[in-house]
Coordinates of N, CA and C in Angstrom, one line a residue:
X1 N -40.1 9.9 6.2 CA -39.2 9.9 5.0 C -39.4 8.7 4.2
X2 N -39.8 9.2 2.5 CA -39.6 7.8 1.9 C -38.6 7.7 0.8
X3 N -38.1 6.8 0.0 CA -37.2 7.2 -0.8 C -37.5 6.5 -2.3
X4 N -37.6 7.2 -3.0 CA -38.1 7.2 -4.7 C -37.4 7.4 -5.8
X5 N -37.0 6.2 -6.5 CA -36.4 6.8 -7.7 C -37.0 8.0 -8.5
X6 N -36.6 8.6 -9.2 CA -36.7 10.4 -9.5 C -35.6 10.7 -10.5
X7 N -35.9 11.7 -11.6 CA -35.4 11.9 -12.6 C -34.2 12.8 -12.4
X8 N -33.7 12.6 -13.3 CA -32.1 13.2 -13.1 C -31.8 15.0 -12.5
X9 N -32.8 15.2 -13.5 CA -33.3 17.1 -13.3 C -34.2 17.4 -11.9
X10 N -34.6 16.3 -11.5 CA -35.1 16.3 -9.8 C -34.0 16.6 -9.0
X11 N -32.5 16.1 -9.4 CA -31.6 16.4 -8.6 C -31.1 17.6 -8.2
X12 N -31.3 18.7 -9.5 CA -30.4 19.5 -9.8 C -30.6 20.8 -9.0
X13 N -31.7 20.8 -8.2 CA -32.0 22.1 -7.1 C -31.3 22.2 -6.0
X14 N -31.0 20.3 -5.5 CA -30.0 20.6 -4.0 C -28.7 20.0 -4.4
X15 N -28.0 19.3 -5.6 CA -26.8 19.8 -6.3 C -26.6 20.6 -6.4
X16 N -26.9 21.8 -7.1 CA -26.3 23.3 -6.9 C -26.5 23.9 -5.3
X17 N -27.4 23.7 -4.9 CA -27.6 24.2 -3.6 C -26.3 23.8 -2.4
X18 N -25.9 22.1 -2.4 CA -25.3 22.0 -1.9 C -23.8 21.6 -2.2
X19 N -23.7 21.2 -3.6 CA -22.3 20.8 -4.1 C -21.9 22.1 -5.0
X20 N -22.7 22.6 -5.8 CA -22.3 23.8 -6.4 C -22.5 25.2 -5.9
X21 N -22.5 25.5 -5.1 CA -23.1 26.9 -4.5 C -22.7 28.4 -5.0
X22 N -23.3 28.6 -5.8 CA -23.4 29.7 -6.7 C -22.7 29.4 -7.9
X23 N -23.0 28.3 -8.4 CA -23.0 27.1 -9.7 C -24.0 28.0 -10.5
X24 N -24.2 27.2 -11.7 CA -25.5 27.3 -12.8 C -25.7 25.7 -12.8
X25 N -26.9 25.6 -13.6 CA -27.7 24.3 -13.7 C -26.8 23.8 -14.7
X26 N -26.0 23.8 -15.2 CA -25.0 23.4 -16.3 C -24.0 22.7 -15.4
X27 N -23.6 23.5 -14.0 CA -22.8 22.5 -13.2 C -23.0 21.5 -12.9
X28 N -24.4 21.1 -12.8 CA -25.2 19.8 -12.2 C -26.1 19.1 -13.0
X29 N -25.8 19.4 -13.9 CA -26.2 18.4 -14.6 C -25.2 17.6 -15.8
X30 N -24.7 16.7 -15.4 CA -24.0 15.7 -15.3 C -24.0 14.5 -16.8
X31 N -23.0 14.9 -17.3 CA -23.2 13.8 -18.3 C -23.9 12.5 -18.2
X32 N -23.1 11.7 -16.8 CA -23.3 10.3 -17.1 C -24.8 10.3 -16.2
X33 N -25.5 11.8 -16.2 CA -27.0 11.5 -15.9 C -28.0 10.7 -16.8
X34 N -27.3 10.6 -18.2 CA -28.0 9.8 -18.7 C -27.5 8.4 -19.6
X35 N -26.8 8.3 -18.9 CA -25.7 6.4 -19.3 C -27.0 5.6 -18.9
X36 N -27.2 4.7 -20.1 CA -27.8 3.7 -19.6 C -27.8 2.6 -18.9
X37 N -28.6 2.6 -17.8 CA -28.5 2.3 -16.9 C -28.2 3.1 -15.2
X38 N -28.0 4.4 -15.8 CA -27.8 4.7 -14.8 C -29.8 4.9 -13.7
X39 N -29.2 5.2 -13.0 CA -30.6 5.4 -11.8 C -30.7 6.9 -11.0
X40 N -31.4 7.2 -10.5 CA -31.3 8.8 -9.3 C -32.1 8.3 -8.4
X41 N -32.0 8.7 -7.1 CA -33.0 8.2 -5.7 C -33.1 9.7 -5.4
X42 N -34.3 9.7 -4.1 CA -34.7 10.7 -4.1 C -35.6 10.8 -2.4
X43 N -35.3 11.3 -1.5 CA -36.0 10.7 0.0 C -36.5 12.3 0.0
X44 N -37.8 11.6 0.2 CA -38.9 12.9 -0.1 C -39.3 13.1 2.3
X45 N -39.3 14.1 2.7 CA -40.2 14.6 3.4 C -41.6 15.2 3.0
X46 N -42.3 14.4 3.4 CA -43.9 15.2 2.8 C -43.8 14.8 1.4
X47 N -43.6 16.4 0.7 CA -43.9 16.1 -0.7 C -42.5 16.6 -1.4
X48 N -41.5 17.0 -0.3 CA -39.9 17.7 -0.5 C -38.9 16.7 -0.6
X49 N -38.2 17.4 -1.8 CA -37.0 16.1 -1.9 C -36.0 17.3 -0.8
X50 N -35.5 16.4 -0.4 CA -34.8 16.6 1.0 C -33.3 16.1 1.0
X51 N -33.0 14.9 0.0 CA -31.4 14.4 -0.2 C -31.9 13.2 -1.6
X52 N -30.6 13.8 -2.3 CA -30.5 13.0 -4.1 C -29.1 12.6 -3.7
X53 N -29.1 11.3 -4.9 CA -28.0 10.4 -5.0 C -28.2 9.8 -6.8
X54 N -27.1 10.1 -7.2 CA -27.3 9.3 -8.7 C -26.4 8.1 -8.9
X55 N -26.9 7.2 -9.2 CA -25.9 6.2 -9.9 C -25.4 5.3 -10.9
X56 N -24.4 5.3 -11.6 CA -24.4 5.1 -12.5 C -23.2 3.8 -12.8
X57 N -23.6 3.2 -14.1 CA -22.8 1.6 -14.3 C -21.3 2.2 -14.7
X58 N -20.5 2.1 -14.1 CA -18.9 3.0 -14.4 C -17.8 2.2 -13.3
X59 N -16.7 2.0 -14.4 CA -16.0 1.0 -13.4 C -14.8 2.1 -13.0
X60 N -14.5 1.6 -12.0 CA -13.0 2.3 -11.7 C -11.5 1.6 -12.0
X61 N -10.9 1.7 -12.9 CA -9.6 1.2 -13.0 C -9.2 0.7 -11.7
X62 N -9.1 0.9 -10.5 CA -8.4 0.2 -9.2 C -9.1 -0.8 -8.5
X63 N -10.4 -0.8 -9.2 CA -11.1 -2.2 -8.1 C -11.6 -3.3 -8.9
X64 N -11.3 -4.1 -9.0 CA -11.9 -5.4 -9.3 C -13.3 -5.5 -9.4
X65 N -14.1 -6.5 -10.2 CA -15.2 -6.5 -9.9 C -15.9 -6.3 -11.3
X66 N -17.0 -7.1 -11.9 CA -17.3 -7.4 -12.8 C -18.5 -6.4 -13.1
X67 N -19.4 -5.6 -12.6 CA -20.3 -4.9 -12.4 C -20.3 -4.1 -11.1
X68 N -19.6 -3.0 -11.8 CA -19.4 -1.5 -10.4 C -20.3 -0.8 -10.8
X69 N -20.8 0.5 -10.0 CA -21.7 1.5 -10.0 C -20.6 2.2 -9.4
X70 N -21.1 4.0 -9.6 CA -20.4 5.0 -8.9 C -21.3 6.1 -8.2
X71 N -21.5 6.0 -7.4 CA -22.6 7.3 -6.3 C -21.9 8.4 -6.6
X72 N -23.0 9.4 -7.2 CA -22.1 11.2 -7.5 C -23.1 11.9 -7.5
X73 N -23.5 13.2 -7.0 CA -23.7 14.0 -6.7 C -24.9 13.9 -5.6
X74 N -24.8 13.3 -4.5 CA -25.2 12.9 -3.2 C -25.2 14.5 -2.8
X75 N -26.1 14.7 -2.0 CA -26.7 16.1 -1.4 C -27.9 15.9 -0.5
X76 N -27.7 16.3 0.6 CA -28.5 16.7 1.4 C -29.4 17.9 2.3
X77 N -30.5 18.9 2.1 CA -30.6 19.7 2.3 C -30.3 20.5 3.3
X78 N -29.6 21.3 3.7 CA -28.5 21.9 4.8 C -29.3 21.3 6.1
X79 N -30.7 22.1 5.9 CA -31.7 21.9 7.2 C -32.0 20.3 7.6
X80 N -31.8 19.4 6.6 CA -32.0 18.3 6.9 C -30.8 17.1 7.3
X81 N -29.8 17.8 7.4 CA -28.1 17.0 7.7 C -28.6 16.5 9.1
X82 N -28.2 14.9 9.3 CA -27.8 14.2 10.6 C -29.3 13.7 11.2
X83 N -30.1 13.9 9.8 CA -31.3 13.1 10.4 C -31.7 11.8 9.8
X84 N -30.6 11.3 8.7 CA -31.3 9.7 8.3 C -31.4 9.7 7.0
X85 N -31.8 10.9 6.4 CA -31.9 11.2 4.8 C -30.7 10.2 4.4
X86 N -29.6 10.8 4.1 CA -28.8 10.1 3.7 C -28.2 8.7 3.3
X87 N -28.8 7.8 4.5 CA -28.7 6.6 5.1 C -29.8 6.2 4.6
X88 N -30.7 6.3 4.6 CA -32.1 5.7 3.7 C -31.6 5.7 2.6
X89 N -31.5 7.2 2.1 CA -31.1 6.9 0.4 C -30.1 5.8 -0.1
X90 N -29.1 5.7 0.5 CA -28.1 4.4 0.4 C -28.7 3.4 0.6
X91 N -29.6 3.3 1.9 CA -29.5 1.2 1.7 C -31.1 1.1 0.9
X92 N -31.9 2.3 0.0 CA -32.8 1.9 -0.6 C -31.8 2.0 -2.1
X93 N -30.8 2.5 -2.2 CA -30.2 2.2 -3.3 C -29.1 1.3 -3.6
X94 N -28.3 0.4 -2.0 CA -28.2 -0.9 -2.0 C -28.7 -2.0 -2.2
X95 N -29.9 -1.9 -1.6 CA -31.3 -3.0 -2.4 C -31.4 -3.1 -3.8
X96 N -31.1 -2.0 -4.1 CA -31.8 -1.8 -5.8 C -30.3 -2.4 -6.3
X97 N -29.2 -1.7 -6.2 CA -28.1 -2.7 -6.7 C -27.4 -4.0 -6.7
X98 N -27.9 -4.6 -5.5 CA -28.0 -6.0 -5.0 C -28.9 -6.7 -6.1
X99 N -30.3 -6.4 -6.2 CA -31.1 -6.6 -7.1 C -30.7 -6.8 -8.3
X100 N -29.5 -6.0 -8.8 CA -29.1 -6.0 -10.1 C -27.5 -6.8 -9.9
X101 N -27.1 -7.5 -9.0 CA -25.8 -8.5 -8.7 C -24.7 -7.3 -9.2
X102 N -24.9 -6.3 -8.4 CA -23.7 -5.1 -8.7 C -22.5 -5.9 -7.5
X103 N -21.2 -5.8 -8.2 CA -20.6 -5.9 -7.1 C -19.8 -5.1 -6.0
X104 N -19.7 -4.2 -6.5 CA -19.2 -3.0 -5.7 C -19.9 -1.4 -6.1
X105 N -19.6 -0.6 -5.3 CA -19.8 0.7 -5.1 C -19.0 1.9 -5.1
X106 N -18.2 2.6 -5.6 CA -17.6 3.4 -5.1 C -18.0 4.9 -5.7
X107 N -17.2 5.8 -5.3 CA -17.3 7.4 -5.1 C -16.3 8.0 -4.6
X108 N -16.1 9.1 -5.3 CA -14.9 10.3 -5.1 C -15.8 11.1 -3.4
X109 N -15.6 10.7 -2.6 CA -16.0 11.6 -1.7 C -14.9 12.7 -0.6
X110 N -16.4 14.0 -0.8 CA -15.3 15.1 0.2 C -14.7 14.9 1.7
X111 N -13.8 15.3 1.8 CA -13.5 14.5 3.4 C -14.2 14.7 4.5
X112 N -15.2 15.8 4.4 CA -16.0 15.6 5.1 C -17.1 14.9 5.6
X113 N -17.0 14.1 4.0 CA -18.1 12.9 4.2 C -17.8 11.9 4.6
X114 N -16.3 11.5 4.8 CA -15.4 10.1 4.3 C -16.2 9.5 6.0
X115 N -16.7 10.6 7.1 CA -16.7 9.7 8.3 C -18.8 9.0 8.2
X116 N -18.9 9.7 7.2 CA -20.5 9.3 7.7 C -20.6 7.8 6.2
X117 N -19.7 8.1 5.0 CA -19.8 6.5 4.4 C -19.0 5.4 4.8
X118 N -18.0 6.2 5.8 CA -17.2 4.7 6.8 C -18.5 3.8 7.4
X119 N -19.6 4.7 8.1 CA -20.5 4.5 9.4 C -21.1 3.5 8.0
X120 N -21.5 3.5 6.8 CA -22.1 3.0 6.1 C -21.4 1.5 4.8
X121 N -20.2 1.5 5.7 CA -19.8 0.1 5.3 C -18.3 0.5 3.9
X122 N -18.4 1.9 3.7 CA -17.1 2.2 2.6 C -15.8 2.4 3.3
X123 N -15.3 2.3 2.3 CA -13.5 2.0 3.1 C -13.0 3.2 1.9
X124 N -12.2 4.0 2.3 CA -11.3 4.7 1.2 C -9.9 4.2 0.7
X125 N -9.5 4.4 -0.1 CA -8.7 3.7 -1.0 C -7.7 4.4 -1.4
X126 N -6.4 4.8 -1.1 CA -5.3 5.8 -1.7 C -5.2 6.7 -0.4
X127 N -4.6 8.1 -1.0 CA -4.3 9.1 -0.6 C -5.4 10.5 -1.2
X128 N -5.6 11.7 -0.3 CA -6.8 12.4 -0.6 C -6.2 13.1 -1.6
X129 N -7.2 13.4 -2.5 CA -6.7 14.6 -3.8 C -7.5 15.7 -3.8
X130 N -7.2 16.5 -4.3 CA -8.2 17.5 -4.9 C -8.8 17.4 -6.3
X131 N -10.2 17.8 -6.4 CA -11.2 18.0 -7.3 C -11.1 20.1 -7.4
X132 N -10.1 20.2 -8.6 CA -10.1 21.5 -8.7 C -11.5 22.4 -8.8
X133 N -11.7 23.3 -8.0 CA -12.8 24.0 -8.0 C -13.7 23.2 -6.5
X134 N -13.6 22.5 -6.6 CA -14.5 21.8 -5.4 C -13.9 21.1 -4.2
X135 N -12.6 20.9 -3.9 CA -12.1 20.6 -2.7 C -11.8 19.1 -2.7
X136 N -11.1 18.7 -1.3 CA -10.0 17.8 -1.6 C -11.2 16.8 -1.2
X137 N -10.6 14.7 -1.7 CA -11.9 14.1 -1.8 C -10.6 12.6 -1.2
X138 N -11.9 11.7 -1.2 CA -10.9 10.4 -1.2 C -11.4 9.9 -2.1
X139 N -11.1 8.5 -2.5 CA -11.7 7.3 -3.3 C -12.2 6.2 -2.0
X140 N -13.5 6.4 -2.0 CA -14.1 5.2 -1.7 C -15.3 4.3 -2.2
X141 N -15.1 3.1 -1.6 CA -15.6 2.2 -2.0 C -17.1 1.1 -1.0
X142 N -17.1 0.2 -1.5 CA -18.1 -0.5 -1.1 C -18.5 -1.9 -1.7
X143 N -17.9 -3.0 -1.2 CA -18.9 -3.9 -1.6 C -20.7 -4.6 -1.5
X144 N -20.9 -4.6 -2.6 CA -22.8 -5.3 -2.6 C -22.6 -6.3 -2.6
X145 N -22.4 -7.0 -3.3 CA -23.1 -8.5 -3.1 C -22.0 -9.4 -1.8
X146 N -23.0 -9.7 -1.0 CA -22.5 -10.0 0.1 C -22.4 -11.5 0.2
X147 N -21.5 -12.4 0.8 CA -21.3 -14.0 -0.1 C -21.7 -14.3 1.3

């Protein structure tokens, strides 16, 4: 597995596949896919993107911090869950934000994720809500730059 930054419309085969499921390409593709500065990663098996992550410069009203990023539409291909995809993609996309003196991370995640970004150093923040149409999420977070 290697992991590669990749254009925003690279994403949009296992976002619908996995976040939108029986979506249109309209669902996933994502305004702040093109904020500047934003980035997309991409962990290729062979020559197959296999799990996408986009990130983009967006602060959150509740956290502090002078340079936040927000991870959104993270997807991993059904067949490929619980093998590392994931985990690659994050700490090649912590390097890259470190790189850039980002100081925190956060993301609306589904609760089913909330135990595999604890394993990766995020903490959630509040009480769970719902994202209508898509299911209930937390707010979590992440600090980069490590003192």
């Amino acid at each position: 597995m290697r992991s590669l930054f990749i254009k925003a419309s690279d994403t949009h085969a296992l976002r619908l596949l996995v976040l939108r499921p029986g979506g249109t390409l309209e669902d996933v593709n994502f305004a702040n896919d093109r904020l500047e500065g934003a980035f997309h990663v991409g962990v290729f098996l062979k020559e197959e993107i296999i799990c996408v992550g986009s990130f983009y410069p967006e602060k959150h009203r509740t956290f502090k911090g002078w340079k936040q990023f927000r991870l959104r539409g993270m997807a991993t291909h059904p067949d490929q869950r619980s093998k590392g995809a994931g985990e690659k993609l994050l700490h090649f996309a912590f390097d890259h934000l470190q790189a850039q003196q980002v100081d925190l991370l956060w993301c609306n995640a589904r609760t089913k994720a909330v135990p595999f970004y604890e394993r990766l150093g995020f903490v959630t923040e509040g009480e769970v809500f719902e994202m209508p149409g898509i299911g209930m999420h937390y707010l979590m977070h992440r600090k980069i730059q490590l003192v």
